[in-house]
Amino acid sequence: MKFKIKKEIILESLQKILGPTTSKQNFPILSSVFLQAEEGKLRFTTTDLDTTIINTCQAEVIEKGNVAIPMRRFLSIIKELPSGEITIELTKGNLLIKCEKVEFKITTLDATEFPKIEESKKASLIKINPETLEEMMHEYNIKNIRSLIEFNDEELQAIINIIKLFSLSWKNICHCWWLLY
């Protein structure tokens, strides 16, 4: 696996999916991000087995592949890199990150251990216009939102978590996926 991407683009993608990563000692793979390099794009997946977030972004993919990377370490390295183009390459179980004259190596996890994410037919795509949602939240409090839109407590909590995740980017349209049981 090998690809090139601008620092700002990968940093934004990692910050969007940070939420579900956990530090559960029993499952170290859950503290990682599953990265898939496909034709012209990267797909980032994080999960805590209850909530899964998937984000994609454009990249110059030189060689396809996938890898599981410790999320917090990967994010902290990306933050510290100078602005510009980053080259990331998987070599012998290590992820090599290069930007200008700076190089980092991260030991990766076994990608086959990352939980399989089933794309259920029950999955719902919700497109939320952030300005409308923000206006609704200011006009009503969360208790009124529960009566305005009929959700059970678990679904409402999922929506609130998604709102918190995307609260930094109100100007973008949020595409939120989650399974409704």
Coordinates of C-alpha atoms in Angstrom, one line a residue, residues 2-181:
K2 CA 1.3 3.4 -0.9
F3 CA -0.4 6.8 -1.4
K4 CA 0.2 10.6 -1.3
I5 CA -2.2 13.1 0.3
K6 CA -2.1 16.6 1.6
K7 CA -1.7 16.9 5.4
E8 CA -4.9 19.0 5.8
I9 CA -7.0 16.5 4.1
I10 CA -5.9 13.4 6.1
L11 CA -5.9 15.4 9.3
E12 CA -9.6 16.4 8.8
S13 CA -10.6 12.9 7.9
L14 CA -8.9 11.5 11.0
Q15 CA -10.5 14.1 13.3
K16 CA -14.0 13.2 11.9
I17 CA -13.6 9.5 12.8
L18 CA -11.8 9.8 16.2
G19 CA -15.0 9.3 18.2
P20 CA -15.5 5.6 18.5
T21 CA -11.8 4.6 19.1
T22 CA -11.4 3.2 22.5
S23 CA -8.5 2.2 24.8
K24 CA -10.1 -1.1 25.9
Q25 CA -7.2 -3.3 27.0
N26 CA -9.0 -6.5 26.0
F27 CA -9.4 -5.4 22.3
P28 CA -6.4 -3.2 21.2
I29 CA -7.7 -3.4 17.6
L30 CA -10.6 -1.2 18.7
S31 CA -8.2 1.7 19.4
S32 CA -7.1 1.6 15.7
V33 CA -8.2 3.0 12.4
F34 CA -8.8 0.6 9.5
L35 CA -7.4 2.4 6.4
Q36 CA -8.2 1.1 2.9
A37 CA -6.4 2.6 -0.1
E38 CA -8.6 2.2 -3.1
E39 CA -8.5 3.7 -6.6
G40 CA -8.2 7.4 -6.1
K41 CA -9.5 7.5 -2.5
L42 CA -8.9 6.5 1.1
R43 CA -11.5 4.9 3.4
F44 CA -11.1 5.3 7.1
T45 CA -13.1 3.2 9.6
T46 CA -13.2 3.3 13.4
T47 CA -15.5 1.3 15.7
D48 CA -16.2 0.5 19.3
L49 CA -18.5 -2.3 18.2
D50 CA -21.6 -0.1 19.0
T51 CA -20.8 2.9 16.8
T52 CA -19.0 2.8 13.5
I53 CA -17.8 5.8 11.6
I54 CA -16.6 5.6 8.0
N55 CA -15.1 8.5 6.1
T56 CA -13.6 8.8 2.7
C57 CA -11.3 11.3 1.0
Q58 CA -9.5 11.8 -2.3
A59 CA -5.8 10.7 -2.5
E60 CA -3.2 9.8 -5.1
V61 CA -3.2 6.0 -4.5
I62 CA 0.0 4.5 -6.0
E63 CA -0.6 1.0 -4.6
K64 CA -3.9 -0.4 -3.2
G65 CA -4.0 -2.1 0.2
N66 CA -5.4 -1.9 3.8
V67 CA -3.9 -1.6 7.2
A68 CA -4.9 -1.2 10.9
I69 CA -3.0 1.7 12.6
P70 CA -3.1 2.7 16.3
M71 CA -5.4 5.8 16.0
R72 CA -4.0 8.2 18.6
R73 CA -0.4 7.6 17.6
F74 CA -1.2 8.1 13.9
L75 CA -3.2 11.2 14.6
S76 CA -0.5 12.8 16.8
I77 CA 2.2 12.1 14.1
I78 CA 0.0 13.7 11.4
K79 CA -0.6 16.8 13.5
E80 CA 3.1 17.3 14.1
L81 CA 4.1 17.0 10.4
P82 CA 4.7 20.2 8.4
S83 CA 2.1 21.4 6.0
G84 CA 2.4 19.8 2.5
E85 CA 2.1 16.5 0.8
I86 CA 2.6 13.3 2.9
T87 CA 3.6 10.0 1.4
I88 CA 2.5 7.0 3.4
E89 CA 3.7 3.5 2.6
L90 CA 3.3 0.0 4.2
T91 CA 6.6 -1.9 4.3
K92 CA 7.1 -5.1 6.3
G93 CA 4.4 -4.6 8.9
N94 CA 5.4 -0.9 9.4
L95 CA 3.7 2.2 8.2
L96 CA 6.3 4.7 6.8
I97 CA 5.1 8.3 6.9
K98 CA 7.2 10.9 5.0
C99 CA 6.7 14.6 4.7
E100 CA 9.5 16.8 3.4
K101 CA 12.6 15.7 5.4
V102 CA 10.6 14.2 8.3
E103 CA 10.0 10.4 8.5
F104 CA 8.1 8.3 11.1
K105 CA 7.5 4.6 11.4
I106 CA 4.5 3.1 13.1
T107 CA 4.1 -0.6 13.8
T108 CA 0.8 -1.7 12.4
L109 CA -1.8 -4.1 13.7
D110 CA -3.1 -7.2 11.9
A111 CA -5.8 -5.8 9.6
T112 CA -7.6 -9.1 9.6
E113 CA -8.4 -8.7 13.3
F114 CA -10.4 -5.5 12.6
P115 CA -14.1 -6.2 13.1
K116 CA -16.0 -6.7 9.8
I117 CA -18.5 -4.0 9.3
E118 CA -21.7 -5.3 7.7
E119 CA -23.5 -2.8 5.5
S120 CA -27.0 -3.7 6.5
K121 CA -30.1 -3.2 4.4
K122 CA -31.5 -1.6 7.6
A123 CA -28.9 1.2 7.5
S124 CA -30.3 4.6 7.1
L125 CA -28.6 7.5 5.3
I126 CA -29.5 10.8 6.9
K127 CA -28.5 14.0 5.3
I128 CA -28.6 16.9 7.7
N129 CA -28.3 20.5 6.7
P130 CA -26.1 21.8 9.5
E131 CA -27.7 25.3 9.5
T132 CA -31.2 23.9 9.8
L133 CA -30.1 21.6 12.6
E134 CA -28.2 24.3 14.4
E135 CA -31.3 26.6 14.2
M136 CA -33.5 23.8 15.5
M137 CA -31.2 23.2 18.4
H138 CA -31.2 26.9 19.3
E139 CA -34.9 27.2 18.9
Y140 CA -35.7 24.0 20.9
N141 CA -33.8 22.3 23.6
I142 CA -32.9 18.6 23.3
K143 CA -36.0 17.4 25.2
N144 CA -38.2 19.2 22.6
I145 CA -36.3 17.5 19.8
R146 CA -37.3 14.1 21.2
S147 CA -40.9 15.0 20.9
L148 CA -40.5 16.7 17.5
I149 CA -38.8 13.7 15.9
E150 CA -39.9 10.3 17.2
F151 CA -36.7 8.5 18.3
N152 CA -36.2 6.1 21.2
D153 CA -33.5 7.1 23.8
E154 CA -30.8 4.9 22.1
E155 CA -31.4 6.4 18.7
L156 CA -31.5 10.0 20.1
Q157 CA -28.2 9.4 21.9
A158 CA -26.7 8.2 18.6
I159 CA -27.9 11.4 16.9
I160 CA -26.5 13.6 19.7
N161 CA -23.1 11.8 19.4
I162 CA -23.1 12.5 15.7
I163 CA -24.0 16.1 16.3
K164 CA -21.1 16.4 18.7
L165 CA -18.7 14.8 16.2
F166 CA -19.6 17.2 13.4
S167 CA -20.1 20.3 15.6
L168 CA -16.8 21.8 14.4
S169 CA -17.9 21.8 10.8
W170 CA -21.4 23.3 10.7
K171 CA -20.9 24.6 7.1
N172 CA -20.6 21.1 5.7
I173 CA -23.4 18.7 5.0
C174 CA -23.1 15.8 7.4
H175 CA -23.6 12.3 6.0
C176 CA -24.3 10.1 8.9
W177 CA -24.6 6.3 8.8
W178 CA -25.7 4.1 11.6
L179 CA -27.6 0.9 12.1
L180 CA -31.1 1.1 13.5
Y181 CA -32.2 -2.1 15.2

